[in-house]
Short mmCIF file of C-alpha atoms and ligand atoms in Angstrom, two decimals:
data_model
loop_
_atom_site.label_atom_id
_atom_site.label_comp_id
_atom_site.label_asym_id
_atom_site.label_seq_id
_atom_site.Cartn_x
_atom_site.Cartn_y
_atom_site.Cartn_z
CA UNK A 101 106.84 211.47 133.99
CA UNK A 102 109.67 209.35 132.31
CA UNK A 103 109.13 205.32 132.26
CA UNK A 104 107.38 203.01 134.96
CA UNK A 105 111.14 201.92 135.93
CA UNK A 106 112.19 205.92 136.55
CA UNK A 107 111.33 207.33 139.91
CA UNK A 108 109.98 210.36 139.69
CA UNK A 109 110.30 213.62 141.90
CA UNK A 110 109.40 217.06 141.20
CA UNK A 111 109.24 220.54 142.60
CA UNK A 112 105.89 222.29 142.74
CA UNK A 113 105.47 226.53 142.91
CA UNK A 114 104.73 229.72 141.33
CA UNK A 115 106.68 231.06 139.68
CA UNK A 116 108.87 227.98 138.91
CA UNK A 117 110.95 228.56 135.39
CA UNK A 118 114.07 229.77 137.18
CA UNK A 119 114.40 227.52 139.71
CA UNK A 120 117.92 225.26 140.44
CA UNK A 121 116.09 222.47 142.12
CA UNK A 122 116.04 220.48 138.98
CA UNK A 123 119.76 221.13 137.98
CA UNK A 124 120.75 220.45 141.59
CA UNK A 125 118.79 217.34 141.91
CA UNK A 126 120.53 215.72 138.48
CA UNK A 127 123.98 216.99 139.55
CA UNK A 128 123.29 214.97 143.12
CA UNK A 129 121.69 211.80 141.00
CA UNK A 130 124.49 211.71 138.68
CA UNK A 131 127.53 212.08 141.49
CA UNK A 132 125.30 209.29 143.80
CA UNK A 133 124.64 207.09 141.01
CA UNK A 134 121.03 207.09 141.53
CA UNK A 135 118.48 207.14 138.67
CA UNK A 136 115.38 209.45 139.06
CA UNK A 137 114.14 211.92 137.03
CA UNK A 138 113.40 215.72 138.95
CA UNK A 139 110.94 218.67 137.23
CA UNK A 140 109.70 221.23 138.36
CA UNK A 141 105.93 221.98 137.26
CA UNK A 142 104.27 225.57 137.73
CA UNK A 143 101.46 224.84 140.32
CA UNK A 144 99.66 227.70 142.12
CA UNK A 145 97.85 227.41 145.07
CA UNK A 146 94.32 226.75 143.63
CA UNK A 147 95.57 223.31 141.67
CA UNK A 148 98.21 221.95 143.97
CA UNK A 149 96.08 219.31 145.97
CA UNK A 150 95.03 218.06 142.92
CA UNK A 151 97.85 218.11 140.98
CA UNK A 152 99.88 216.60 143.98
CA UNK A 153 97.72 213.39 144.91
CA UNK A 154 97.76 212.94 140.95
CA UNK A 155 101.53 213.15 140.58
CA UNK A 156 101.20 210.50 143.44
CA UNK A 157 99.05 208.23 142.13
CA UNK A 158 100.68 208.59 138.93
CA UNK A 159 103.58 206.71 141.09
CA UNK A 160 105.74 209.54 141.80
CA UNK A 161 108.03 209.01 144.85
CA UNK A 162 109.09 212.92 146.42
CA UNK A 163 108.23 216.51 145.96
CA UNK A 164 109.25 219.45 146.65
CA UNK A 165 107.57 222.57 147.56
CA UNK A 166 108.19 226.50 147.44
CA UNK A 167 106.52 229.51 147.41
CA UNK A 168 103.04 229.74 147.60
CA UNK A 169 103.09 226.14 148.37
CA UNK A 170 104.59 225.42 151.74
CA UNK A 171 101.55 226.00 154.20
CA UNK A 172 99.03 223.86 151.76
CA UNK A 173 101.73 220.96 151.62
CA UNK A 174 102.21 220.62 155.57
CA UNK A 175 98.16 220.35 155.39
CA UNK A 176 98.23 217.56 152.74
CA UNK A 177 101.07 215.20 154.32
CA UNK A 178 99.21 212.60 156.02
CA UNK A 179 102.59 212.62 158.84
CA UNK A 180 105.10 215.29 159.71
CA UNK A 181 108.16 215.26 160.75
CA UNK A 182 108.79 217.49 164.51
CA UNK A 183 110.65 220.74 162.56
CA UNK A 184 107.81 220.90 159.83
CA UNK A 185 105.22 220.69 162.47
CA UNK A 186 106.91 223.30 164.38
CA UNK A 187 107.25 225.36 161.07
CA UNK A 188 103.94 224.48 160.09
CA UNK A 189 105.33 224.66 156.44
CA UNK A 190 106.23 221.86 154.42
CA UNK A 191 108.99 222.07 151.52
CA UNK A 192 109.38 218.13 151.38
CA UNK A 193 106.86 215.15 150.39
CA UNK A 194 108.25 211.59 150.67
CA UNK A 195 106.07 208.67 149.64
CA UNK A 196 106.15 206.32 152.24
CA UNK A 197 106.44 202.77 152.06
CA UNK A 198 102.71 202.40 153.33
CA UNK A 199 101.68 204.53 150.72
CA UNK A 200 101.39 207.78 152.96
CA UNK A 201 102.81 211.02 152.68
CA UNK A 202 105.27 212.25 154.83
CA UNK A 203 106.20 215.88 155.30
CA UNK A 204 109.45 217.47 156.46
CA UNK A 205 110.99 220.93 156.25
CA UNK A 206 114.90 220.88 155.21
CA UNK A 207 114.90 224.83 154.50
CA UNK A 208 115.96 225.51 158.30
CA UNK A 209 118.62 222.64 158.68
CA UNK A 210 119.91 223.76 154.98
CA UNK A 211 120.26 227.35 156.51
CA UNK A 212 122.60 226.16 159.41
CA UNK A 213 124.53 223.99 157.10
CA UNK A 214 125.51 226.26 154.81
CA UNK A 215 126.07 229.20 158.05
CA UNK A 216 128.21 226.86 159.94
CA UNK A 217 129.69 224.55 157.65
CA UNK A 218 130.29 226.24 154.32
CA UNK A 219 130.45 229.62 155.46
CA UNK A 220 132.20 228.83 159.13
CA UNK A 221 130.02 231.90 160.48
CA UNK A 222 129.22 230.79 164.00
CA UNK A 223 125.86 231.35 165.93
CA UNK A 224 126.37 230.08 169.70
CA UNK A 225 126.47 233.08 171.40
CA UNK A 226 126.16 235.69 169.38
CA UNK A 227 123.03 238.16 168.75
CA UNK A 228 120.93 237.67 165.75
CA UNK A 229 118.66 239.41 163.88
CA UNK A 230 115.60 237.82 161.18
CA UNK A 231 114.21 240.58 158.84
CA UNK A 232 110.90 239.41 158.02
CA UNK A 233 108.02 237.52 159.69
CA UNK A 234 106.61 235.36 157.03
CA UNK A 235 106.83 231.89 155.81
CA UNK A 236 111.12 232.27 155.32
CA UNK A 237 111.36 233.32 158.86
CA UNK A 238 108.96 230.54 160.27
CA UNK A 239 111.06 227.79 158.73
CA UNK A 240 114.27 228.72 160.35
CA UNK A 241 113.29 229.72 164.03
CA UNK A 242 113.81 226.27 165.55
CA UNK A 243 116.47 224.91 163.79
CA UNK A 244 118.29 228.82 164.76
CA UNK A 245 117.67 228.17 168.47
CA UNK A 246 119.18 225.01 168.72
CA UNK A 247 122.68 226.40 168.09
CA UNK A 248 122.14 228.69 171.27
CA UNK A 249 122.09 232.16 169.76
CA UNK A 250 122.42 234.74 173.06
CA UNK A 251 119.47 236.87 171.24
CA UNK A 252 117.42 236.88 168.20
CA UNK A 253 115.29 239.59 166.95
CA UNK A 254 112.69 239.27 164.43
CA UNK A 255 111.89 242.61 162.69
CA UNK A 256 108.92 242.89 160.39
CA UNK A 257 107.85 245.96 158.00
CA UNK A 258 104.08 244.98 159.74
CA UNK A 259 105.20 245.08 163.51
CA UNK A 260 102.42 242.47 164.79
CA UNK A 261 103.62 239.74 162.96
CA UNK A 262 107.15 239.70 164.21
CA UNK A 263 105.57 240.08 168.00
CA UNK A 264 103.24 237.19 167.37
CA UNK A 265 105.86 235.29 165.78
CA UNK A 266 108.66 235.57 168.64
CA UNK A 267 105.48 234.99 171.15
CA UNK A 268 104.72 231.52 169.02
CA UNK A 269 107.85 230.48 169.26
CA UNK A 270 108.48 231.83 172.90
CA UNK A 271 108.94 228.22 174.31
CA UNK A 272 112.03 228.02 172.58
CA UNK A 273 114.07 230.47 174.57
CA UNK A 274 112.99 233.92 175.85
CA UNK A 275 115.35 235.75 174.51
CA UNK A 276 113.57 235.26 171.20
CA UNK A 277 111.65 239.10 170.89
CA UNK A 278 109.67 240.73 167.70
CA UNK A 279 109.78 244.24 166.90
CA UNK A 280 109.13 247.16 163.87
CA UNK A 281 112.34 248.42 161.56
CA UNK A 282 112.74 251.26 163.76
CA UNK A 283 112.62 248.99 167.03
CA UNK A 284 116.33 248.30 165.96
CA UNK A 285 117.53 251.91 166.71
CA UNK A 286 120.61 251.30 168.63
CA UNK A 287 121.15 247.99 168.54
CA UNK A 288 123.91 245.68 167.29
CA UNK A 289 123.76 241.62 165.82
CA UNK A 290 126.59 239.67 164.76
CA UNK A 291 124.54 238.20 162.24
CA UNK A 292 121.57 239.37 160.05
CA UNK A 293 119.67 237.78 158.35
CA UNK A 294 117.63 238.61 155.48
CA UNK A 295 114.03 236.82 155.06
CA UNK A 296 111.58 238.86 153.51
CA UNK A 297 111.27 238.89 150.04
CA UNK A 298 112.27 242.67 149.11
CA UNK A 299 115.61 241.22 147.72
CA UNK A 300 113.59 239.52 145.12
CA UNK A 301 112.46 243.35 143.89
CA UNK A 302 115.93 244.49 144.62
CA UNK A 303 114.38 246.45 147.91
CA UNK A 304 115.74 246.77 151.05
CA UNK A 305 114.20 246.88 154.53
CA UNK A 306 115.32 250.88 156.21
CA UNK A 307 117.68 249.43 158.23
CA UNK A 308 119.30 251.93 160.67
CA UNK A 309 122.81 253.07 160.73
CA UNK A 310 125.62 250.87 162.82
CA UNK A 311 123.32 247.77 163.00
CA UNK A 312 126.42 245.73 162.27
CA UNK A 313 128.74 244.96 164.69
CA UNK A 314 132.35 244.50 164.24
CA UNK A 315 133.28 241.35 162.04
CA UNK A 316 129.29 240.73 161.97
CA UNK A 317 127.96 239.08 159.06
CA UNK A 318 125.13 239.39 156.85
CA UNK A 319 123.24 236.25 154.87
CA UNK A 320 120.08 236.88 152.54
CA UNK A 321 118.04 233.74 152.25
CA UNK A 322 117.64 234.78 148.63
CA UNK A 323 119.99 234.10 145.71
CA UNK A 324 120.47 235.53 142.04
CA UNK A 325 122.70 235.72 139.57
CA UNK A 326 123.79 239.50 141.01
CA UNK A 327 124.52 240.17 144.60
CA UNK A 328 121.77 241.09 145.88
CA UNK A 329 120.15 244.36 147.16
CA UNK A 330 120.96 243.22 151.08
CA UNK A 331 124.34 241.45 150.12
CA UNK A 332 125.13 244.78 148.89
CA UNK A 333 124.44 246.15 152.22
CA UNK A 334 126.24 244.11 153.84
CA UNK A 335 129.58 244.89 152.14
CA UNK A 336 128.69 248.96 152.23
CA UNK A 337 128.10 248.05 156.22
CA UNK A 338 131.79 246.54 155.97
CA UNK A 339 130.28 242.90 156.78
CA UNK A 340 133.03 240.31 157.59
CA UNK A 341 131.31 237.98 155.26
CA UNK A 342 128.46 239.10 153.20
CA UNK A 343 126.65 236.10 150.94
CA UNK A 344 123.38 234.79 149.33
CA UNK A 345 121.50 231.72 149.68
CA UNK A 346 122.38 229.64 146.97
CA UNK A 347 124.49 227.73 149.37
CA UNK A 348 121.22 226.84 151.65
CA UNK A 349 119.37 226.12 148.54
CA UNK A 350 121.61 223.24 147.76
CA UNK A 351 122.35 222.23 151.16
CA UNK A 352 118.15 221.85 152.17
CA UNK A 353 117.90 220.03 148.63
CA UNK A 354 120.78 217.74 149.74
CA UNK A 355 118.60 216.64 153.18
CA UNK A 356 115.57 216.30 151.01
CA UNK A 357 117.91 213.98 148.28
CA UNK A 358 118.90 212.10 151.96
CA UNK A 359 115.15 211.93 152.92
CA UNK A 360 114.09 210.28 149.63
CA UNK A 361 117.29 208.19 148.63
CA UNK A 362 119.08 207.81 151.95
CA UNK A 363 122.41 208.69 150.47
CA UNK A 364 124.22 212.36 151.45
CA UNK A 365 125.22 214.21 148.27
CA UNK A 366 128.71 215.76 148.10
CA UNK A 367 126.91 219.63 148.21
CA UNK A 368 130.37 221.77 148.00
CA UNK A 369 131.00 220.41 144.23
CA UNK A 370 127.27 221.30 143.42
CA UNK A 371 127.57 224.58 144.84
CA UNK A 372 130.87 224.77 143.46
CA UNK A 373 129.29 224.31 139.81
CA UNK A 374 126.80 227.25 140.40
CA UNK A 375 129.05 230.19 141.32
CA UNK A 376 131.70 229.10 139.08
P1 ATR B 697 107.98 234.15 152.49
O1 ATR B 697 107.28 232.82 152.51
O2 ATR B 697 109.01 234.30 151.40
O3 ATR B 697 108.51 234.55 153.82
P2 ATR B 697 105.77 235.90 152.91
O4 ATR B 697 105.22 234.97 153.91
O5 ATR B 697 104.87 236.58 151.92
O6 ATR B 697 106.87 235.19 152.02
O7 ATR B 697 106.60 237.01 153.70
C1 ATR B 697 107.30 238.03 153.06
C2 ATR B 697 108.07 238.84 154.10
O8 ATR B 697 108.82 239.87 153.43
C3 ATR B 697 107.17 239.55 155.09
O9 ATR B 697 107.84 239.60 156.32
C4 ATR B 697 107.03 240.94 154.46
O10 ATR B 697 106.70 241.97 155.37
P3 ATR B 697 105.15 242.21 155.81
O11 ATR B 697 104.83 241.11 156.77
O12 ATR B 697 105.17 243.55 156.42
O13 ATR B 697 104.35 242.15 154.54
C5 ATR B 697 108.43 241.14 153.94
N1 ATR B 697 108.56 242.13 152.85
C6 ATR B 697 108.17 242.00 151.57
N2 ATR B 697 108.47 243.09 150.85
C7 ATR B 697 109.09 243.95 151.70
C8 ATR B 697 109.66 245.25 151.57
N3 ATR B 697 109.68 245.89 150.40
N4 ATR B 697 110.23 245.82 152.66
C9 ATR B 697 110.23 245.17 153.84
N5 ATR B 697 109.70 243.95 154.05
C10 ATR B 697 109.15 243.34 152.98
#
C-alpha cells in the first residue's frame, strides 16, 4: 500500500505477473483524474481470506478477483449484487460505506459490451454456442440471455457439466441446452464463443466441420499477445469477425472502475493503447 491519503485497490489470483488489470486501472485513473493506486498480488486459494480481510483492514477500498479466486470471493462478500449471485462468482469487492463488502460480477456485462458495442456483433436472435462449462461460462449466462439469443448451446469436453449447467440456468429461457463436443454434429451458431481455458495451452476443443454459419463470428474470452489457438479457427472457418478478449477485459474493468469511483472510463482509448 502507498500513503494513508492513496486509496488502494488491487487484483488478487494465481498466476498474476502478466496480468493488464494494473496497467488498465492507471490508464482509467489518469484519463478520470482520480488518484488510487491498483496491484495486483499473487494470492492462491489457501491465503486469500486472509490476505483479503487484511488488505481491508489495512484500509483498502476495491479488489479484484480472477482465477482461482472467483467462487471464494462471492463467499466472502458480506452482500451481492443480483448477476454475481446468479453467477455465484465474484470478480469485484467494493468497500462499502458501512464498512461491508459488496460483491459484483462485471465479467458478463464486460462480455456484451465489448460484443455489441466495440465489436457491433449482434446477439438478439441469433444461435449461440459457449464452449466450456466452468467458472468463464457461469459468469456470462445471464447477462447472454438478456439480449434474447434464439438458442444457446453450452458444450463441455465433460458432458455433465454443460447439462447441469443449461438445467441451472433453465429459468432463464428454455432454449438454453448442454451437450458433449460431438453433440454439435450438424449444427450451425452465428456466434461462438470460446470459454474454456484450452486457448491458454494453445488447444482447441474438436470442433466439427461447418459449425460456422455464414458471416458467423467467433470471440475467445481469452487474450494474448498472439491470436489465439480458437481466433485462429475462426479465420480458417472464414469467421466474419474473429477476435480475443482483451476488449472484455477492459470493458468489465471499466464497470468495476464505475462500481468503485462512480465515474465511466473512456475504454476504446485504453483498448486502443493495448493492440496498438
Ligand atoms: P474457468 O474459470 O476459466 O472457466 P474452469 O472452471 O477450470 O476455469 O473451467 C475450464 C473449462 O475449460 C472447462 O469447461 C474445461 O472442460 P472440463 O469441464 O471438461 O474440464 C475446459 N477445458 C480445459 N482444457 C480443455 C481442453 N484442452 N479441451 C477442451 N476443454 C477444455
Amino acid at each position: 500500500m502507498t500513503s494513508m491519503t492513496t486509496d488502494n485497490y488491487a487484483v488478487f489470483g494465481q498466476p498474476i505477473k502478466h496480468s493488464k488489470s494494473p496497467k488498465i486501472h492507471q490508464l482509467f485513473a489518469k484519463q478520470t483524474g482520480q488518484v488510487l493506486d491498483y496491484r495486483a498480488e499473487e494470492v492462491g486459494a489457501d491465503i486469500f481470506n486472509t490476505t483479503a480481510n487484511y488488505f481491508f483492514a489495512k484500509g483498502g477500498k476495491g479488489l479484484n478477483c480472477t482465477v482461482p479466486l472467483k467462487e471464494l470471493a462471492y463467499q466472502f462478500a458480506d452482500q451481492l449484487t443480483e448477476r454475481a449471485e446468479f453467477a455465484k462468482a465474484v470478480n469485484t469487492l467494493a468497500l462499502q460505506k458501512d464498512g461491508s463488502i459488496l460483491g459484483d460480477n462485471t465479467d458478463g456485462c464486460g462480455l456484451v459490451t465489448d460484443l455489441t458495442v466495440n465489436h457491433q456483433i449482434k446477439l438478439k436472435n441469433t444461435r449461440l454456442l459457449i464452449l466450456g462449462a466452468g467458472g468463464a461460462t457461469r459468469g456470462i449466462i445471464s447477462p447472454i440471455m438478456q439480449q434474447s439469443p434464439t438458442q444457446l448451446v453450452i458444450a463441455n469436453r465433460t458432458i455433465a457439466k454443460a447439462i447441469g449447467l443449461a438445467a441451472e440456468f433453465q429459468s432463464l429461457g428454455d432454449s438454453i441446452k448442454g451437450c458433449g463436443f460431438e453433440g454439435l454434429a450438424g449444427m450451425q451458431f452465428d456466434l461462438i464463443l470460446n470459454a474454456t481455458s484450452a486457448s491458454l495451452s494453445n488447444e482447441l476443443p474438436p470442433l466439427p466441420k461447418n459449425l460456422l454459419a455464414e458471416n458467423g463470428c467467433c470471440y475467445d474470452l481469452a487474450y494474448g499477445n498472439e491470436p489465439t489457438a480458437f481466433v485462429r479457427w475462426g479465420i480458417e472457418n472464414n469467421a466474419l469477425k474473429s477476435v480475443d478478449g482483451l476488449g472484455m477485459l477492459v470493458e468489465q474493468a471499466a464497470e468495476a472502475f464505475y462500481i468503485w469511483r462512480g465515474i465511466r472510463p473512456d475504454t476504446q482509448a485504453v483498448i486502443n493503447s493495448f493492440s496498438l
